[in-house]
Amino acid sequence: MKNINYLKRINYTGDLAPSFEVLSALQKNHLLNVPFENLDIDNGIPIKLDTDLIRTKIVTNKRGGFCYELNGLFCELLSSLGFKAKRISGRVWDKTNGYGAEYDHLAILVEIDGQLYLSDVGFGEFTFAPLKVETNTVQADERGDFLIDTCKVDGQEYFRVSKIDNGLKTPEYIFSLTERALNEFSTMCQYHQTSSKSHFTIKRIVSIPTIDGRVTITGDLLKIKKADKIIKEYNLQNEEIFKRDLKDYFHIDLSY
């Protein structure tokens, strides 16, 4: 029943036998139906790394979440379907401060027929399909071109995933292949809910991709993009309009 409700939440009705094609379809459907959002943080509601609580929030109450919730729960779904999936730690790139601390981001590694894939439904603007953990090969995705290579940070070897735009490589985050338990992310999950240095505490963020664009609320600004063009942008003048647009564009009802 858990899987049935979860699959219904992401509007997935296809094959479930573990394969790259099924993983890709599950990831894309998840991204298109479950928004990235920090509304609990903005409203001072604690987020606990408890899969039952997260499942109720995302599946039952049709909310979104941030990486610890989205990828944490998606990894559980993949494992229950027979995928060889594990949670890993990522350190997100910031052009001002460099890479974040360990456990700054939760991502997923999936092994299929001996090949490792990086799967991520909790990073905001990222790939629609999993990326091969294969170095120095540009991988084309519906959301752009990406490259995985290796680097050394703080004396440790990492894989680094970057997006390539017009020949310019911009790091997204670094990661290792070490499997992590969900509770290992608790300290950084708390940090991102409470620290003034976390970008999640600065303003509310709600964002979801469309097939050819993205809809995002940042603070009181709603922006709709198609391809690389902004086709609509306006200020949410009051909470009534904010809640209306939450329902219209993200299908979120905060009354749950």
Tab-separated table of C-alpha atoms in Angstrom:
chain	number	residue	atom	x	y	z
A	1	MET	CA	0.000	0.000	0.000
A	2	LYS	CA	2.877	2.383	0.791
A	3	ASN	CA	4.310	1.974	-2.694
A	4	ILE	CA	0.892	2.191	-4.357
A	5	ASN	CA	0.194	5.537	-2.714
A	6	TYR	CA	3.698	6.829	-3.406
A	7	LEU	CA	3.533	5.853	-7.076
A	8	LYS	CA	0.120	7.475	-7.325
A	9	ARG	CA	1.590	10.637	-5.772
A	10	ILE	CA	4.161	10.870	-8.568
A	11	ASN	CA	1.654	9.811	-11.260
A	12	TYR	CA	3.643	6.726	-12.196
A	13	THR	CA	1.854	3.740	-13.721
A	14	GLY	CA	4.613	2.032	-15.693
A	15	ASP	CA	6.797	-1.016	-15.259
A	16	LEU	CA	8.420	-1.552	-11.854
A	17	ALA	CA	11.136	-4.113	-12.638
A	18	PRO	CA	14.513	-2.545	-11.732
A	19	SER	CA	16.201	-1.104	-14.823
A	20	PHE	CA	17.750	2.161	-15.952
A	21	GLU	CA	14.614	2.983	-17.947
A	22	VAL	CA	12.346	2.497	-14.925
A	23	LEU	CA	14.692	4.453	-12.650
A	24	SER	CA	14.731	7.308	-15.175
A	25	ALA	CA	10.942	7.350	-15.441
A	26	LEU	CA	10.494	7.288	-11.659
A	27	GLN	CA	12.996	10.119	-11.183
A	28	LYS	CA	11.427	12.309	-13.859
A	29	ASN	CA	7.886	11.709	-12.601
A	30	HIS	CA	8.971	12.503	-9.062
A	31	LEU	CA	10.548	15.788	-10.117
A	32	LEU	CA	7.508	16.834	-12.162
A	33	ASN	CA	5.030	16.104	-9.370
A	34	VAL	CA	6.739	16.744	-6.026
A	35	PRO	CA	8.050	20.284	-5.491
A	36	PHE	CA	11.256	21.305	-3.809
A	37	GLU	CA	10.189	23.546	-0.911
A	38	ASN	CA	11.208	24.839	2.520
A	39	LEU	CA	7.814	25.992	3.802
A	40	ASP	CA	8.086	24.103	7.083
A	41	ILE	CA	11.396	25.828	7.766
A	42	ASP	CA	9.882	29.195	6.850
A	43	ASN	CA	6.961	28.524	9.199
A	44	GLY	CA	9.115	27.267	12.071
A	45	ILE	CA	7.849	23.665	11.864
A	46	PRO	CA	10.640	21.199	12.773
A	47	ILE	CA	11.598	18.601	10.164
A	48	LYS	CA	12.617	15.245	11.631
A	49	LEU	CA	14.382	12.549	9.653
A	50	ASP	CA	11.666	9.982	10.251
A	51	THR	CA	10.533	8.212	7.077
A	52	ASP	CA	6.972	7.716	8.363
A	53	LEU	CA	6.610	11.433	9.063
A	54	ILE	CA	8.194	12.337	5.737
A	55	ARG	CA	5.936	9.895	3.889
A	56	THR	CA	2.859	11.434	5.512
A	57	LYS	CA	4.003	14.901	4.523
A	58	ILE	CA	4.929	14.115	0.906
A	59	VAL	CA	2.599	11.278	-0.033
A	60	THR	CA	-0.502	11.755	2.128
A	61	ASN	CA	-0.512	15.538	2.479
A	62	LYS	CA	0.880	16.106	-1.031
A	63	ARG	CA	3.650	18.418	0.063
A	64	GLY	CA	7.220	18.744	-1.138
A	65	GLY	CA	10.395	19.070	0.874
A	66	PHE	CA	14.143	19.506	0.658
A	67	CYS	CA	16.884	16.989	-0.082
A	68	TYR	CA	16.836	15.049	3.177
A	69	GLU	CA	13.113	14.450	2.802
A	70	LEU	CA	12.826	14.027	-0.960
A	71	ASN	CA	15.870	11.871	-1.626
A	72	GLY	CA	15.588	10.167	1.751
A	73	LEU	CA	12.120	8.879	0.929
A	74	PHE	CA	12.800	8.237	-2.763
A	75	CYS	CA	15.726	5.990	-1.811
A	76	GLU	CA	13.383	3.950	0.370
A	77	LEU	CA	10.939	3.590	-2.529
A	78	LEU	CA	13.693	2.436	-4.879
A	79	SER	CA	14.957	-0.130	-2.385
A	80	SER	CA	11.454	-1.479	-1.795
A	81	LEU	CA	11.050	-1.941	-5.568
A	82	GLY	CA	14.206	-4.046	-5.711
A	83	PHE	CA	16.744	-1.424	-6.810
A	84	LYS	CA	20.194	-1.592	-5.249
A	85	ALA	CA	20.061	1.965	-3.888
A	86	LYS	CA	21.924	3.763	-1.117
A	87	ARG	CA	21.943	7.237	0.391
A	88	ILE	CA	25.168	9.215	0.034
A	89	SER	CA	26.488	12.529	1.310
A	90	GLY	CA	27.077	15.511	-0.946
A	91	ARG	CA	28.812	18.847	-0.355
A	92	VAL	CA	27.152	21.639	-2.336
A	93	TRP	CA	29.222	24.214	-4.211
A	94	ASP	CA	28.835	27.873	-3.288
A	95	LYS	CA	30.776	30.416	-5.346
A	96	THR	CA	31.449	32.495	-2.235
A	97	ASN	CA	32.169	29.864	0.407
A	98	GLY	CA	33.288	26.866	-1.632
A	99	TYR	CA	31.958	23.424	-0.751
A	100	GLY	CA	29.649	22.897	2.190
A	101	ALA	CA	30.228	20.513	5.074
A	102	GLU	CA	29.796	16.756	4.847
A	103	TYR	CA	26.094	15.792	4.885
A	104	ASP	CA	25.234	19.181	3.357
A	105	HIS	CA	23.203	17.307	0.734
A	106	LEU	CA	21.615	13.861	0.543
A	107	ALA	CA	21.735	12.139	-2.848
A	108	ILE	CA	21.282	8.560	-4.054
A	109	LEU	CA	23.492	6.025	-5.790
A	110	VAL	CA	21.836	3.163	-7.668
A	111	GLU	CA	23.685	0.172	-9.074
A	112	ILE	CA	22.184	-1.443	-12.179
A	113	ASP	CA	23.989	-4.245	-14.034
A	114	GLY	CA	27.263	-3.271	-12.401
A	115	GLN	CA	26.989	0.429	-13.361
A	116	LEU	CA	26.562	3.124	-10.717
A	117	TYR	CA	24.108	5.966	-11.337
A	118	LEU	CA	23.647	9.234	-9.449
A	119	SER	CA	19.941	9.801	-8.843
A	120	ASP	CA	18.651	13.032	-7.298
A	121	VAL	CA	15.114	14.368	-6.829
A	122	GLY	CA	16.053	16.868	-4.122
A	123	PHE	CA	18.429	19.406	-5.632
A	124	GLY	CA	16.068	21.821	-7.331
A	125	GLU	CA	17.224	22.396	-10.917
A	126	PHE	CA	19.065	19.217	-11.862
A	127	THR	CA	18.804	16.293	-14.278
A	128	PHE	CA	15.603	14.552	-15.307
A	129	ALA	CA	17.503	11.253	-15.714
A	130	PRO	CA	20.131	9.605	-13.505
A	131	LEU	CA	23.752	10.254	-14.402
A	132	LYS	CA	26.302	7.499	-14.920
A	133	VAL	CA	29.067	7.696	-12.356
A	134	GLU	CA	31.535	7.782	-15.216
A	135	THR	CA	34.282	10.373	-15.245
A	136	ASN	CA	35.163	12.899	-17.919
A	137	THR	CA	32.225	12.117	-20.178
A	138	VAL	CA	29.718	14.840	-20.995
A	139	GLN	CA	26.228	13.451	-20.405
A	140	ALA	CA	23.322	15.081	-22.211
A	141	ASP	CA	20.065	15.397	-20.292
A	142	GLU	CA	16.763	17.116	-21.022
A	143	ARG	CA	17.825	19.755	-18.495
A	144	GLY	CA	21.260	20.352	-19.980
A	145	ASP	CA	24.737	18.855	-20.214
A	146	PHE	CA	26.481	17.459	-17.140
A	147	LEU	CA	29.926	16.120	-16.345
A	148	ILE	CA	31.227	13.952	-13.519
A	149	ASP	CA	34.941	14.108	-12.748
A	150	THR	CA	37.105	13.746	-9.647
A	151	CYS	CA	38.748	16.281	-7.376
A	152	LYS	CA	40.459	16.520	-4.011
A	153	VAL	CA	38.862	18.701	-1.307
A	154	ASP	CA	40.200	18.987	2.241
A	155	GLY	CA	42.636	16.189	1.466
A	156	GLN	CA	39.919	13.751	0.398
A	157	GLU	CA	39.069	12.416	-3.052
A	158	TYR	CA	35.547	13.119	-4.303
A	159	PHE	CA	33.475	12.751	-7.403
A	160	ARG	CA	32.246	16.129	-8.650
A	161	VAL	CA	29.118	16.711	-10.703
A	162	SER	CA	29.032	19.899	-12.772
A	163	LYS	CA	26.667	21.498	-15.258
A	164	ILE	CA	28.065	22.739	-18.545
A	165	ASP	CA	26.613	25.877	-20.133
A	166	ASN	CA	28.195	27.261	-23.297
A	167	GLY	CA	31.407	25.424	-22.516
A	168	LEU	CA	31.564	26.771	-18.954
A	169	LYS	CA	31.693	24.113	-16.220
A	170	THR	CA	29.980	25.049	-12.957
A	171	PRO	CA	30.191	22.637	-10.003
A	172	GLU	CA	26.932	21.486	-8.415
A	173	TYR	CA	28.259	19.291	-5.609
A	174	ILE	CA	30.878	16.723	-4.694
A	175	PHE	CA	30.165	13.258	-3.326
A	176	SER	CA	31.778	9.992	-2.301
A	177	LEU	CA	30.482	6.453	-2.770
A	178	THR	CA	30.153	5.746	0.962
A	179	GLU	CA	26.684	4.618	2.026
A	180	ARG	CA	25.101	6.729	4.775
A	181	ALA	CA	22.225	6.056	7.137
A	182	LEU	CA	19.421	8.616	7.172
A	183	ASN	CA	20.118	9.603	10.781
A	184	GLU	CA	23.695	10.571	9.875
A	185	PHE	CA	22.229	13.659	8.161
A	186	SER	CA	20.426	14.846	11.322
A	187	THR	CA	22.981	17.469	12.384
A	188	MET	CA	23.115	19.146	8.977
A	189	CYS	CA	19.346	18.842	8.595
A	190	GLN	CA	18.992	20.771	11.851
A	191	TYR	CA	21.625	23.282	10.709
A	192	HIS	CA	19.728	24.052	7.513
A	193	GLN	CA	16.548	24.631	9.510
A	194	THR	CA	18.051	26.969	12.101
A	195	SER	CA	21.298	28.609	10.997
A	196	SER	CA	21.267	32.140	9.629
A	197	LYS	CA	24.068	30.961	7.331
A	198	SER	CA	21.784	28.465	5.595
A	199	HIS	CA	20.036	29.744	2.475
A	200	PHE	CA	16.953	27.764	3.529
A	201	THR	CA	16.323	30.121	6.459
A	202	ILE	CA	16.570	33.337	4.448
A	203	LYS	CA	13.300	33.187	2.517
A	204	ARG	CA	10.649	30.714	1.439
A	205	ILE	CA	11.338	28.686	-1.673
A	206	VAL	CA	8.922	26.568	-3.671
A	207	SER	CA	10.024	25.260	-7.058
A	208	ILE	CA	9.008	22.608	-9.545
A	209	PRO	CA	10.132	21.863	-13.100
A	210	THR	CA	7.767	21.615	-16.017
A	211	ILE	CA	8.551	19.656	-19.175
A	212	ASP	CA	10.085	22.757	-20.764
A	213	GLY	CA	10.609	25.187	-17.899
A	214	ARG	CA	10.156	25.835	-14.180
A	215	VAL	CA	7.789	27.547	-11.757
A	216	THR	CA	9.357	29.090	-8.661
A	217	ILE	CA	8.298	31.166	-5.686
A	218	THR	CA	11.181	32.910	-3.949
A	219	GLY	CA	10.034	35.031	-1.025
A	220	ASP	CA	7.114	36.992	-2.465
A	221	LEU	CA	8.110	36.647	-6.107
A	222	LEU	CA	6.580	34.094	-8.486
A	223	LYS	CA	8.479	33.377	-11.674
A	224	ILE	CA	7.504	31.117	-14.567
A	225	LYS	CA	10.175	30.148	-17.078
A	226	LYS	CA	9.833	28.384	-20.401
A	227	ALA	CA	13.127	27.171	-21.789
A	228	ASP	CA	15.462	29.978	-20.694
A	229	LYS	CA	12.907	32.781	-20.942
A	230	ILE	CA	10.821	34.275	-18.151
A	231	ILE	CA	7.249	34.321	-19.452
A	232	LYS	CA	5.568	35.535	-16.273
A	233	GLU	CA	6.812	37.253	-13.122
A	234	TYR	CA	4.931	39.085	-10.391
A	235	ASN	CA	4.897	39.831	-6.685
A	236	LEU	CA	2.561	37.913	-4.397
A	237	GLN	CA	0.940	40.852	-2.687
A	238	ASN	CA	-0.571	38.986	0.255
A	239	GLU	CA	-0.893	35.548	1.854
A	240	GLU	CA	-4.207	34.894	0.132
A	241	ILE	CA	-2.550	35.199	-3.284
A	242	PHE	CA	0.418	33.141	-2.082
A	243	LYS	CA	-1.845	30.290	-0.943
A	244	ARG	CA	-3.846	30.524	-4.163
A	245	ASP	CA	-0.717	30.143	-6.286
A	246	LEU	CA	0.560	27.338	-4.077
A	247	LYS	CA	-2.560	25.393	-5.007
A	248	ASP	CA	-2.657	26.441	-8.648
A	249	TYR	CA	0.986	25.831	-9.534
A	250	PHE	CA	2.255	23.367	-6.915
A	251	HIS	CA	-0.947	21.671	-5.702
A	252	ILE	CA	0.018	22.413	-2.109
A	253	ASP	CA	-2.616	23.023	0.535
A	254	LEU	CA	-1.055	24.197	3.803
A	255	SER	CA	-4.226	23.465	5.764
A	256	TYR	CA	-3.110	19.836	6.242
